[in-house]
């Protein structure tokens, strides 16, 4: 079980590399980080036995002209971190968003990063196969989960 | 070895087994040297559609990502929504949620076992599993009125109480299944044909399972005993004493057998839930007081009609992450709300999407003929992964 002490200890180890650290819920630690430091922070988390990425999410904010990318990171190896999810959040410009891929650190982010690429157009530099995953190869239009993308309608609704 | 010797084989996407999915296998002779899962054939942009629906309309939508396992997926969304609404379901509702999730887990595993059986050429296992799934589906129908898509959990509670004869029917189904499991072991699991095809095939070692970030039974069959029901208990799981299944071999046989273990443990949970079920309201008090007239009368019969405010349900501004252990593993929901009628972002991370990476790993070095054995053992469900 994660108790307060564990989290305080964890925050102490990573806070130098982060722009902002917050405990958003009982078991959710949010680390906001700059893209330049994400590799260092990821290595540090990996050393602390955060051994897998549960998923990667993008969130589009057209008004602020940014895209947020969130990595959900967890640990199977340490039972005292079992209920903890670390959210690693980076903020990217909406025009030409790019960030280093973490696939060399966590192999498990291969498919999630690819999905975030096709849905939001975030370029994960160093990812070996940044191609469409869920969308068909002949898909036209850009980035379905960005806010300006409208789902084409067939006009059959009455 | 030059690449000219390699043969590229396309498998699917015309429903190779449990859904539309394509594999690209590179073969040297009949040995697999590269195996690429190509997904997305049943992608329905559920996350995008969710941004255009109100919070209540999303409930039936979200179940469609895995209709076999709709109760668990329904619950994960409701847990995230309840945190945003700052409400909690009363104890009886929590127990009933656990009950329906576990019945659903049994039905879902039996589906997976049946599909695995037919992939190995054992039509008996297929027929048995699909037949034996019926009593559990009937139980769900008794509670919710639907066979597969229940939409049973609503914010703050559940839709319906169990009928008075439910306990007996459930115990009868469990008694039947316990007897029947022995038959599966005699005729299918320990059949020399099954053993030859599964034992030592598609091994995923513990460290690889961790590295690949697998979830659910596939992870626990490789010796990592991680289960969200224990790691971060929700619904009535904190109050119930239960075991989680675990095996260490990491091969296809372990992944088949662990599903039988889980069926047995789920039946234990169902018995405990039925025995310890507290009495009390089905809906949180804030909403109960809003029910008047006919709706109040129906409540006495155990039927919850939606309070009118559900049509314009608004949450506070903010975001919330919730997770559940679905039949195939951990499912994560991230809801971001800007205080309006519809969510700003509704992120779903499903278990099959996380398990798809296992295909790339588990089949390398095996023969082409081993594909069905390993594919079936991973219990991969394409609609769940594609969303």
Short mmCIF file of C-alpha atoms in Angstrom, two decimals:
data_model
loop_
_atom_site.label_atom_id
_atom_site.label_comp_id
_atom_site.label_asym_id
_atom_site.label_seq_id
_atom_site.Cartn_x
_atom_site.Cartn_y
_atom_site.Cartn_z
CA UNK A 1 0.00 0.00 0.00
CA UNK A 2 1.22 3.44 -0.79
CA UNK A 3 1.25 5.56 2.29
CA UNK A 4 2.00 9.25 2.58
CA UNK A 5 5.64 8.58 3.34
CA UNK A 6 6.24 6.62 0.17
CA UNK A 7 4.76 9.36 -1.95
CA UNK A 8 6.71 12.09 -0.17
CA UNK A 9 9.88 10.08 -0.71
CA UNK A 10 9.02 9.61 -4.38
CA UNK A 11 8.23 13.28 -4.88
CA UNK A 12 11.53 14.20 -3.26
CA UNK A 13 13.40 12.09 -5.79
CA UNK A 14 11.74 13.43 -8.92
CA UNK A 15 10.71 17.00 -8.17
CA UNK A 16 13.97 18.58 -9.43
CA UNK A 17 13.19 17.40 -12.94
CA UNK A 18 9.56 18.49 -12.95
CA UNK A 19 7.87 21.78 -13.62
CA UNK A 20 5.05 20.94 -11.27
CA UNK A 21 4.25 18.07 -8.92
CA UNK A 22 0.77 17.44 -7.56
CA UNK A 23 -1.06 14.66 -5.82
CA UNK A 24 -4.34 14.89 -7.73
CA UNK A 25 -6.19 12.06 -6.05
CA UNK A 26 -5.31 9.58 -3.32
CA UNK A 27 -3.26 7.42 -5.64
CA UNK A 28 -2.60 9.67 -8.61
CA UNK A 29 0.66 11.56 -8.81
CA UNK A 30 0.82 14.18 -11.54
CA UNK A 31 4.24 15.19 -12.79
CA UNK A 32 4.34 18.04 -15.26
CA UNK A 33 7.59 18.11 -17.13
CA UNK A 34 9.29 19.96 -20.00
CA UNK A 35 10.03 17.95 -23.14
CA UNK A 36 13.78 18.50 -22.68
CA UNK A 37 13.72 16.75 -19.33
CA UNK A 38 11.28 13.95 -20.07
CA UNK A 39 13.96 11.43 -20.96
CA UNK A 40 15.88 12.06 -17.73
CA UNK A 41 12.72 11.87 -15.67
CA UNK A 42 11.64 8.66 -17.37
CA UNK A 43 14.99 7.05 -16.67
CA UNK A 44 14.67 8.06 -13.07
CA UNK A 45 11.17 6.61 -12.80
CA UNK A 46 12.34 3.41 -14.46
CA UNK A 47 15.12 3.16 -11.88
CA UNK A 48 12.48 3.54 -9.18
CA UNK A 49 10.88 0.40 -10.66
CA UNK A 50 8.05 2.04 -12.54
CA UNK A 51 8.26 -0.64 -15.14
CA UNK A 52 5.42 -0.19 -17.58
CA UNK A 53 3.31 2.42 -19.35
CA UNK A 54 -0.40 1.82 -19.01
CA UNK A 55 -1.35 4.19 -21.77
CA UNK A 56 -0.75 7.48 -23.49
CA UNK A 57 -3.42 10.12 -23.94
CA UNK A 58 -3.61 13.35 -25.82
CA UNK A 59 -5.90 16.22 -24.95
CA UNK A 60 -6.47 19.03 -27.40
CA UNK A 61 -6.95 22.62 -26.17
CA UNK A 62 -7.46 24.75 -29.30
CA UNK A 63 -8.19 27.93 -27.32
CA UNK A 64 -4.79 27.83 -25.64
CA UNK A 65 -3.28 26.38 -28.80
CA UNK A 66 -1.71 23.46 -26.96
CA UNK A 67 -1.89 19.69 -26.88
CA UNK A 68 -1.25 17.88 -23.65
CA UNK A 69 0.22 14.41 -23.73
CA UNK A 70 -0.17 12.25 -20.65
CA UNK A 71 1.66 9.01 -19.96
CA UNK A 72 0.14 6.75 -17.30
CA UNK A 73 2.92 4.89 -15.59
CA UNK A 74 2.67 2.09 -13.07
CA UNK A 75 4.73 -0.55 -11.34
CA UNK A 76 4.24 -4.30 -11.31
CA UNK A 77 7.52 -4.98 -9.53
CA UNK A 78 6.88 -3.01 -6.36
CA UNK A 79 3.79 -4.05 -4.50
CA UNK A 80 3.79 -0.85 -2.43
CA UNK A 81 3.35 1.13 -5.64
CA UNK A 82 0.60 -1.18 -6.93
CA UNK A 83 -2.19 1.31 -6.38
CA UNK A 84 -0.26 4.31 -7.63
CA UNK A 85 -0.52 5.74 -11.14
CA UNK A 86 2.01 8.37 -12.12
CA UNK A 87 0.73 10.76 -14.75
CA UNK A 88 3.56 12.24 -16.74
CA UNK A 89 2.24 15.31 -18.49
CA UNK A 90 3.91 17.34 -21.22
CA UNK A 91 2.49 20.37 -22.98
CA UNK A 92 3.18 20.80 -26.68
CA UNK A 93 2.31 23.52 -29.18
CA UNK A 94 -0.60 22.66 -31.41
CA UNK A 95 1.39 23.54 -34.49
CA UNK A 96 4.01 20.89 -35.07
CA UNK A 97 3.85 19.05 -31.73
CA UNK A 98 6.86 16.85 -31.18
CA UNK A 99 8.41 15.07 -28.24
CA UNK A 100 10.97 12.31 -27.80
CA UNK A 101 9.52 8.82 -27.85
CA UNK A 102 9.92 6.87 -24.62
CA UNK A 103 9.88 3.50 -26.37
CA UNK A 104 13.54 2.84 -25.55
CA UNK A 105 12.76 3.21 -21.87
CA UNK A 106 9.36 1.55 -21.80
CA UNK A 107 8.68 -0.90 -24.59
CA UNK A 108 5.02 -0.92 -23.57
CA UNK A 109 4.44 2.56 -25.01
CA UNK A 110 4.83 1.39 -28.60
CA UNK A 111 1.14 1.09 -29.45
CA UNK A 112 -0.17 3.87 -27.20
CA UNK A 113 2.29 6.39 -28.71
CA UNK A 114 1.31 5.29 -32.18
CA UNK A 115 -2.35 5.82 -31.35
CA UNK A 116 -1.65 9.29 -29.98
CA UNK A 117 0.26 10.09 -33.16
CA UNK A 118 -2.60 9.16 -35.47
CA UNK A 119 -5.32 10.74 -33.33
CA UNK A 120 -3.54 14.01 -32.46
CA UNK A 121 -0.62 14.31 -34.83
CA UNK A 122 1.97 14.29 -32.07
CA UNK A 123 5.34 13.29 -33.51
CA UNK A 124 7.18 10.94 -31.17
CA UNK A 125 10.77 11.31 -32.28
CA UNK A 126 12.62 8.03 -32.36
CA UNK A 127 9.53 5.85 -32.59
CA UNK A 128 10.31 3.09 -35.09
CA UNK A 129 6.90 2.87 -36.71
CA UNK A 130 4.89 6.05 -36.61
CA UNK A 131 2.13 4.92 -38.97
CA UNK A 132 -1.64 4.75 -38.81
CA UNK A 133 -2.77 2.08 -36.38
CA UNK A 134 -6.52 2.08 -35.86
CA UNK A 135 -7.42 4.28 -38.82
CA UNK A 136 -7.59 2.80 -42.32
CA UNK A 137 -4.62 3.43 -44.60
CA UNK A 138 -6.75 5.41 -47.04
CA UNK A 139 -8.03 7.69 -44.27
CA UNK A 140 -8.33 11.32 -45.34
CA UNK A 141 -8.30 14.31 -43.04
CA UNK A 142 -6.17 15.11 -40.10
CA UNK A 143 -6.18 13.98 -36.55
CA UNK A 144 -9.64 12.74 -35.59
CA UNK A 145 -9.44 13.51 -31.89
CA UNK A 146 -8.51 17.15 -32.33
CA UNK A 147 -11.44 19.39 -31.60
CA UNK A 148 -11.85 20.88 -35.07
CA UNK A 149 -12.29 17.44 -36.66
CA UNK A 150 -15.93 16.77 -37.44
CA UNK A 151 -17.18 13.24 -37.91
CA UNK A 152 -18.55 13.07 -41.48
CA UNK A 153 -22.29 12.55 -41.49
CA UNK A 154 -24.23 10.76 -44.15
CA UNK A 155 -27.32 12.88 -43.77
CA UNK A 156 -29.66 10.03 -42.93
CA UNK A 157 -30.76 11.43 -39.58
CA UNK A 158 -34.23 12.96 -39.61
CA UNK B 1 19.52 -15.51 -43.74
CA UNK B 2 18.55 -13.28 -46.64
CA UNK B 3 15.17 -11.59 -46.70
CA UNK B 4 14.42 -13.14 -50.10
CA UNK B 5 13.86 -16.46 -48.44
CA UNK B 6 11.10 -15.06 -46.26
CA UNK B 7 7.46 -15.54 -47.06
CA UNK B 8 4.88 -12.99 -46.00
CA UNK B 9 1.51 -14.46 -45.02
CA UNK B 10 -1.56 -12.34 -44.40
CA UNK B 11 -4.05 -13.80 -41.93
CA UNK B 12 -7.44 -12.14 -41.70
CA UNK B 13 -9.06 -9.64 -41.51
CA UNK B 14 -12.09 -11.76 -42.37
CA UNK B 15 -12.81 -12.80 -38.83
CA UNK B 16 -9.94 -15.23 -38.20
CA UNK B 17 -11.55 -16.01 -34.84
CA UNK B 18 -13.12 -13.72 -32.33
CA UNK B 19 -13.40 -10.59 -34.43
CA UNK B 20 -11.92 -8.69 -37.32
CA UNK B 21 -8.18 -8.64 -37.00
CA UNK B 22 -5.28 -9.10 -39.36
CA UNK B 23 -1.86 -10.53 -38.80
CA UNK B 24 1.13 -10.27 -41.06
CA UNK B 25 3.43 -13.21 -40.45
CA UNK B 26 6.89 -13.42 -41.94
CA UNK B 27 7.94 -17.00 -42.33
CA UNK B 28 11.19 -18.77 -42.89
CA UNK B 29 9.97 -22.19 -43.95
CA UNK B 30 7.14 -22.53 -41.47
CA UNK B 31 8.97 -20.77 -38.62
CA UNK B 32 7.67 -17.32 -37.70
CA UNK B 33 10.42 -14.71 -37.74
CA UNK B 34 8.21 -11.64 -37.49
CA UNK B 35 4.61 -11.29 -36.50
CA UNK B 36 2.78 -8.01 -36.80
CA UNK B 37 -0.74 -7.53 -35.48
CA UNK B 38 -2.66 -5.12 -37.69
CA UNK B 39 -5.60 -3.78 -35.76
CA UNK B 40 -8.29 -1.17 -36.28
CA UNK B 41 -10.75 -3.05 -38.47
CA UNK B 42 -13.57 -2.45 -36.04
CA UNK B 43 -12.55 1.01 -34.88
CA UNK B 44 -15.66 3.08 -34.11
CA UNK B 45 -14.16 6.29 -32.65
CA UNK B 46 -15.96 5.74 -29.37
CA UNK B 47 -13.83 8.41 -27.69
CA UNK B 48 -14.84 11.00 -30.29
CA UNK B 49 -18.52 10.02 -30.18
CA UNK B 50 -18.41 10.26 -26.37
CA UNK B 51 -17.54 13.96 -26.71
CA UNK B 52 -20.88 14.53 -28.43
CA UNK B 53 -23.08 12.70 -25.91
CA UNK B 54 -24.35 13.54 -22.46
CA UNK B 55 -22.98 11.65 -19.48
CA UNK B 56 -25.96 9.30 -19.32
CA UNK B 57 -25.97 8.63 -23.07
CA UNK B 58 -22.36 7.51 -22.81
CA UNK B 59 -23.27 4.54 -20.60
CA UNK B 60 -24.68 2.35 -23.41
CA UNK B 61 -22.04 3.67 -25.80
CA UNK B 62 -19.14 2.68 -23.62
CA UNK B 63 -20.40 -0.86 -23.20
CA UNK B 64 -20.11 -1.39 -26.94
CA UNK B 65 -16.36 -1.55 -26.81
CA UNK B 66 -16.68 -5.05 -25.37
CA UNK B 67 -20.22 -6.29 -25.21
CA UNK B 68 -19.05 -9.58 -23.73
CA UNK B 69 -17.80 -7.72 -20.74
CA UNK B 70 -20.15 -4.78 -20.61
CA UNK B 71 -20.69 -4.78 -16.83
CA UNK B 72 -17.02 -4.25 -16.03
CA UNK B 73 -16.60 -1.53 -18.64
CA UNK B 74 -19.81 0.12 -17.50
CA UNK B 75 -18.56 0.16 -13.92
CA UNK B 76 -15.22 1.77 -14.75
CA UNK B 77 -16.92 4.69 -16.44
CA UNK B 78 -19.43 5.09 -13.62
CA UNK B 79 -16.64 5.10 -11.02
CA UNK B 80 -14.87 7.92 -12.86
CA UNK B 81 -18.12 9.83 -13.27
CA UNK B 82 -19.07 9.40 -9.61
CA UNK B 83 -15.74 10.85 -8.52
CA UNK B 84 -16.42 13.90 -10.69
CA UNK B 85 -19.92 14.20 -9.27
CA UNK B 86 -18.70 13.67 -5.70
CA UNK B 87 -21.22 10.94 -5.00
CA UNK B 88 -20.96 7.35 -3.91
CA UNK B 89 -23.33 4.45 -4.35
CA UNK B 90 -24.92 2.95 -1.22
CA UNK B 91 -23.62 -0.43 0.08
CA UNK B 92 -26.33 -2.63 -1.46
CA UNK B 93 -25.70 -1.09 -4.88
CA UNK B 94 -21.97 -1.71 -4.45
CA UNK B 95 -22.60 -5.38 -3.69
CA UNK B 96 -24.92 -5.75 -6.66
CA UNK B 97 -22.32 -4.12 -8.90
CA UNK B 98 -19.75 -6.62 -7.73
CA UNK B 99 -22.22 -9.44 -8.28
CA UNK B 100 -22.98 -8.50 -11.88
CA UNK B 101 -19.30 -7.88 -12.66
CA UNK B 102 -18.34 -11.34 -11.47
CA UNK B 103 -21.17 -13.07 -13.33
CA UNK B 104 -20.03 -11.18 -16.40
CA UNK B 105 -16.44 -12.27 -15.82
CA UNK B 106 -17.51 -15.92 -15.84
CA UNK B 107 -19.54 -15.48 -19.03
CA UNK B 108 -16.68 -13.63 -20.68
CA UNK B 109 -14.08 -16.25 -19.76
CA UNK B 110 -16.33 -19.03 -21.02
CA UNK B 111 -16.58 -17.20 -24.31
CA UNK B 112 -12.79 -16.96 -24.48
CA UNK B 113 -12.39 -20.63 -23.61
CA UNK B 114 -14.93 -21.64 -26.24
CA UNK B 115 -13.18 -19.61 -28.93
CA UNK B 116 -9.84 -21.05 -27.88
CA UNK B 117 -11.37 -24.53 -28.13
CA UNK B 118 -12.65 -24.07 -31.66
CA UNK B 119 -9.30 -22.58 -32.71
CA UNK B 120 -7.65 -25.78 -31.57
CA UNK B 121 -10.25 -27.80 -33.43
CA UNK B 122 -12.14 -28.95 -30.37
CA UNK B 123 -15.76 -28.26 -31.22
CA UNK B 124 -16.79 -29.94 -27.99
CA UNK B 125 -15.07 -27.27 -25.90
CA UNK B 126 -16.67 -24.61 -28.06
CA UNK B 127 -20.18 -26.05 -27.75
CA UNK B 128 -19.82 -26.69 -24.02
CA UNK B 129 -18.44 -23.27 -23.22
CA UNK B 130 -21.09 -21.45 -25.20
CA UNK B 131 -23.80 -23.66 -23.75
CA UNK B 132 -22.54 -23.30 -20.18
CA UNK B 133 -22.40 -19.57 -20.62
CA UNK B 134 -26.18 -19.53 -20.94
CA UNK B 135 -27.06 -20.00 -17.25
CA UNK B 136 -24.91 -16.99 -16.39
CA UNK B 137 -26.37 -14.91 -19.18
CA UNK B 138 -29.81 -15.91 -17.94
CA UNK B 139 -28.84 -14.69 -14.47
CA UNK B 140 -27.85 -11.34 -15.95
CA UNK B 141 -31.09 -11.21 -17.85
CA UNK B 142 -32.98 -11.80 -14.60
CA UNK B 143 -31.29 -8.79 -13.07
CA UNK B 144 -31.07 -6.33 -15.92
CA UNK B 145 -33.44 -7.52 -18.64
CA UNK B 146 -30.66 -7.82 -21.21
CA UNK B 147 -28.44 -10.70 -22.19
CA UNK B 148 -25.28 -8.80 -23.02
CA UNK B 149 -25.52 -5.04 -22.77
CA UNK B 150 -26.89 -4.33 -19.36
CA UNK B 151 -26.42 -0.57 -18.76
CA UNK B 152 -26.97 -1.64 -15.19
CA UNK B 153 -24.86 0.84 -13.28
CA UNK B 154 -25.94 4.45 -13.22
CA UNK B 155 -24.34 7.37 -11.38
CA UNK B 156 -25.05 6.90 -7.69
CA UNK B 157 -26.38 3.38 -7.87
CA UNK B 158 -27.93 0.73 -10.05
CA UNK B 159 -31.06 0.34 -12.13
CA UNK B 160 -32.77 -2.63 -10.52
CA UNK B 161 -32.78 -4.89 -7.50
CA UNK B 162 -32.37 -8.64 -7.88
CA UNK B 163 -35.63 -10.64 -8.06
CA UNK B 164 -36.58 -12.67 -4.97
CA UNK B 165 -35.78 -16.06 -6.53
CA UNK B 166 -32.38 -14.92 -7.78
CA UNK B 167 -30.33 -16.46 -4.96
CA UNK B 168 -31.60 -19.97 -5.66
CA UNK B 169 -31.08 -19.64 -9.39
CA UNK B 170 -27.55 -18.30 -8.93
CA UNK B 171 -26.61 -21.08 -6.53
CA UNK B 172 -28.02 -23.61 -8.97
CA UNK B 173 -25.93 -22.17 -11.81
CA UNK B 174 -22.81 -22.24 -9.64
CA UNK B 175 -23.45 -25.84 -8.58
CA UNK B 176 -23.88 -26.82 -12.20
CA UNK B 177 -20.69 -25.04 -13.30
CA UNK B 178 -18.58 -26.53 -10.50
CA UNK B 179 -19.62 -29.99 -11.62
CA UNK B 180 -19.07 -29.14 -15.24
CA UNK B 181 -15.55 -27.76 -14.79
CA UNK B 182 -14.34 -31.27 -13.97
CA UNK B 183 -15.60 -32.40 -17.37
CA UNK B 184 -13.62 -29.68 -19.10
CA UNK B 185 -10.47 -30.86 -17.39
CA UNK B 186 -11.10 -34.49 -18.31
CA UNK B 187 -12.08 -33.96 -21.89
CA UNK B 188 -10.40 -30.75 -23.02
CA UNK B 189 -7.73 -29.25 -20.78
CA UNK B 190 -5.79 -32.42 -20.04
CA UNK B 191 -6.53 -34.03 -23.35
CA UNK B 192 -3.17 -35.11 -24.88
CA UNK B 193 -4.02 -33.21 -28.06
CA UNK B 194 -4.63 -29.98 -26.15
CA UNK B 195 -1.53 -30.46 -24.02
CA UNK B 196 0.64 -31.06 -27.06
CA UNK B 197 -0.54 -27.92 -28.71
CA UNK B 198 -0.41 -25.64 -25.69
CA UNK B 199 2.25 -26.78 -23.27
CA UNK B 200 5.44 -24.75 -23.61
CA UNK B 201 4.03 -22.86 -26.59
CA UNK B 202 4.02 -19.06 -26.68
CA UNK B 203 5.87 -18.61 -23.41
CA UNK B 204 5.92 -15.10 -22.01
CA UNK B 205 8.41 -14.89 -19.17
CA UNK B 206 7.72 -12.85 -16.08
CA UNK B 207 10.19 -10.09 -16.93
CA UNK B 208 8.84 -9.89 -20.48
CA UNK B 209 5.26 -9.67 -19.29
CA UNK B 210 6.27 -6.72 -17.09
CA UNK B 211 8.26 -5.08 -19.87
CA UNK B 212 5.41 -5.42 -22.35
CA UNK B 213 2.96 -4.09 -19.78
CA UNK B 214 0.49 -6.96 -20.20
CA UNK B 215 -2.68 -7.03 -18.15
CA UNK B 216 -5.20 -9.39 -16.67
CA UNK B 217 -5.07 -13.18 -16.87
CA UNK B 218 -2.25 -13.03 -19.44
CA UNK B 219 -0.11 -11.15 -16.92
CA UNK B 220 -1.06 -13.34 -13.99
CA UNK B 221 -0.32 -16.51 -15.97
CA UNK B 222 3.26 -15.25 -16.27
CA UNK B 223 3.79 -14.99 -12.54
CA UNK B 224 2.90 -11.33 -11.90
CA UNK B 225 -0.01 -11.44 -9.49
CA UNK B 226 -1.40 -8.01 -10.24
CA UNK B 227 -5.12 -7.46 -10.09
CA UNK B 228 -6.82 -4.08 -9.75
CA UNK B 229 -9.44 -5.66 -7.52
CA UNK B 230 -6.63 -6.15 -4.98
CA UNK B 231 -4.30 -3.30 -5.91
CA UNK B 232 -6.93 -0.62 -5.73
CA UNK B 233 -10.23 -2.18 -4.59
CA UNK B 234 -13.48 -0.66 -5.76
CA UNK B 235 -17.22 -1.44 -5.38
CA UNK B 236 -17.65 -4.14 -2.70
CA UNK B 237 -14.23 -5.76 -3.22
CA UNK B 238 -12.65 -4.11 -0.15
CA UNK B 239 -15.17 -5.89 2.08
CA UNK B 240 -15.05 -9.31 0.48
CA UNK B 241 -12.39 -11.86 1.18
CA UNK B 242 -11.33 -13.33 -2.16
CA UNK B 243 -8.37 -14.84 -3.93
CA UNK B 244 -6.84 -13.95 -7.26
CA UNK B 245 -5.61 -16.58 -9.65
CA UNK B 246 -1.94 -16.85 -10.51
CA UNK B 247 0.31 -19.23 -12.43
CA UNK B 248 3.99 -19.15 -13.23
CA UNK B 249 4.51 -21.08 -16.46
CA UNK B 250 3.54 -18.24 -18.79
CA UNK B 251 2.69 -20.60 -21.67
CA UNK B 252 -0.56 -20.99 -23.57
CA UNK B 253 -1.72 -23.78 -21.28
CA UNK B 254 -1.26 -21.59 -18.20
CA UNK B 255 -3.29 -18.87 -19.87
CA UNK B 256 -6.08 -21.35 -20.59
CA UNK B 257 -6.08 -22.86 -17.10
CA UNK B 258 -5.96 -19.51 -15.33
CA UNK B 259 -9.32 -18.68 -16.88
CA UNK B 260 -10.77 -21.77 -15.25
CA UNK B 261 -9.19 -20.70 -11.95
CA UNK B 262 -10.77 -17.30 -12.30
CA UNK B 263 -14.18 -18.79 -13.03
CA UNK B 264 -13.92 -20.77 -9.80
CA UNK B 265 -12.80 -17.75 -7.78
CA UNK B 266 -15.53 -15.62 -9.31
CA UNK B 267 -18.11 -18.20 -8.25
CA UNK B 268 -16.74 -17.98 -4.71
CA UNK B 269 -17.09 -14.22 -4.83
CA UNK B 270 -20.68 -14.50 -6.07
CA UNK B 271 -21.55 -16.80 -3.16
CA UNK B 272 -19.97 -14.44 -0.66
CA UNK B 273 -21.72 -11.44 -2.17
CA UNK B 274 -25.08 -13.20 -2.05
CA UNK B 275 -24.54 -14.26 1.56
CA UNK B 276 -23.32 -10.88 2.82
CA UNK B 277 -25.57 -8.65 0.75
CA UNK B 278 -26.68 -5.75 2.95
CA UNK B 279 -30.17 -4.37 2.63
CA UNK B 280 -30.76 -0.72 1.92
CA UNK B 281 -31.37 1.76 -0.87
CA UNK B 282 -30.28 1.20 -4.46
CA UNK B 283 -29.51 4.81 -5.25
CA UNK B 284 -27.62 7.49 -3.45
CA UNK B 285 -29.74 9.69 -1.22
CA UNK B 286 -29.25 12.88 -3.24
CA UNK B 287 -31.05 11.30 -6.20
CA UNK B 288 -33.54 9.25 -4.18
CA UNK B 289 -35.13 12.40 -2.80
CA UNK B 290 -35.69 13.63 -6.38
CA UNK B 291 -37.89 10.63 -7.21
CA UNK B 292 -41.57 11.41 -6.82
CA UNK B 293 -45.00 10.08 -7.81
CA UNK B 294 -44.96 6.94 -9.93
CA UNK B 295 -41.19 6.69 -9.75
CA UNK B 296 -41.38 6.54 -5.98
CA UNK B 297 -43.92 3.72 -6.18
CA UNK B 298 -41.73 1.73 -8.57
CA UNK B 299 -38.82 2.12 -6.19
CA UNK B 300 -40.67 -0.08 -3.69
CA UNK B 301 -40.62 -2.85 -6.28
CA UNK B 302 -36.88 -2.46 -6.68
CA UNK B 303 -37.06 -0.59 -9.98
CA UNK B 304 -35.07 2.63 -10.25
CA UNK B 305 -36.35 5.13 -12.80
CA UNK B 306 -33.95 7.92 -13.67
CA UNK B 307 -34.46 11.16 -11.78
CA UNK B 308 -35.27 13.97 -14.23
CA UNK B 309 -31.99 15.72 -13.52
CA UNK B 310 -30.16 12.93 -15.36
CA UNK B 311 -31.16 14.51 -18.67
CA UNK B 312 -29.01 17.52 -17.83
CA UNK B 313 -26.40 15.97 -15.60
CA UNK B 314 -23.45 18.29 -15.08
CA UNK B 315 -20.25 17.56 -13.26
CA UNK B 316 -17.80 19.89 -11.64
CA UNK B 317 -14.92 21.13 -13.71
CA UNK B 318 -11.93 18.88 -13.44
CA UNK B 319 -10.59 15.51 -14.34
CA UNK B 320 -10.62 12.07 -12.91
CA UNK B 321 -8.97 8.74 -13.48
CA UNK B 322 -10.63 5.47 -12.53
CA UNK B 323 -9.75 1.88 -13.24
CA UNK B 324 -11.29 -1.55 -12.93
CA UNK B 325 -10.21 -5.11 -13.51
CA UNK B 326 -12.25 -6.19 -16.51
CA UNK B 327 -12.33 -9.83 -17.60
CA UNK B 328 -9.30 -9.34 -19.81
CA UNK B 329 -7.43 -7.06 -17.46
CA UNK B 330 -7.02 -3.52 -16.26
CA UNK B 331 -9.20 -0.89 -17.94
CA UNK B 332 -8.53 2.79 -17.33
CA UNK B 333 -10.89 5.72 -17.78
CA UNK B 334 -9.81 9.31 -17.86
CA UNK B 335 -12.66 11.80 -17.86
CA UNK B 336 -12.00 15.49 -18.35
CA UNK B 337 -14.92 17.79 -17.75
CA UNK B 338 -15.28 21.51 -18.37
CA UNK B 339 -18.50 21.70 -16.40
CA UNK B 340 -20.81 21.37 -19.40
CA UNK B 341 -23.34 18.69 -20.34
CA UNK B 342 -20.82 16.64 -22.30
CA UNK B 343 -17.35 15.50 -21.33
CA UNK B 344 -14.45 17.43 -22.81
CA UNK B 345 -12.43 14.26 -23.21
CA UNK B 346 -13.30 10.66 -22.42
CA UNK B 347 -10.22 8.50 -22.66
CA UNK B 348 -10.57 4.71 -22.59
CA UNK B 349 -7.61 2.41 -22.24
CA UNK B 350 -8.83 -1.12 -22.71
CA UNK B 351 -7.16 -4.35 -21.76
CA UNK B 352 -7.01 -5.89 -25.24
CA UNK B 353 -5.29 -2.77 -26.54
CA UNK B 354 -2.57 -3.30 -23.98
CA UNK B 355 -2.31 -7.01 -24.67
CA UNK B 356 -1.91 -6.68 -28.44
CA UNK B 357 1.85 -6.20 -28.04
CA UNK B 358 2.05 -9.78 -26.76
CA UNK B 359 1.46 -11.13 -30.27
CA UNK B 360 4.69 -9.59 -31.46
CA UNK B 361 6.54 -11.30 -28.69
CA UNK B 362 4.94 -14.66 -28.01
CA UNK B 363 4.95 -16.15 -31.49
CA UNK B 364 8.49 -15.50 -32.69
CA UNK B 365 10.30 -18.78 -33.31
CA UNK B 366 7.13 -20.86 -33.33
CA UNK B 367 5.54 -22.59 -36.26
CA UNK B 368 2.76 -21.20 -38.39
CA UNK B 369 0.45 -23.88 -37.03
CA UNK B 370 0.96 -22.54 -33.49
CA UNK B 371 -0.76 -19.25 -34.27
CA UNK B 372 -4.29 -20.39 -33.33
CA UNK B 373 -3.07 -21.96 -30.09
CA UNK B 374 -1.35 -18.78 -28.95
CA UNK B 375 -3.93 -16.36 -30.34
CA UNK B 376 -6.73 -18.19 -28.53
CA UNK B 377 -4.80 -18.34 -25.29
CA UNK B 378 -4.37 -14.54 -25.22
CA UNK B 379 -8.16 -14.12 -25.31
CA UNK B 380 -7.77 -11.07 -27.49
CA UNK B 381 -11.02 -9.34 -28.39
CA UNK B 382 -10.59 -6.97 -31.38
CA UNK B 383 -13.61 -4.69 -30.77
CA UNK B 384 -12.32 -4.05 -27.27
CA UNK B 385 -8.87 -3.08 -28.54
CA UNK B 386 -10.10 -0.98 -31.46
CA UNK B 387 -12.86 0.86 -29.62
#
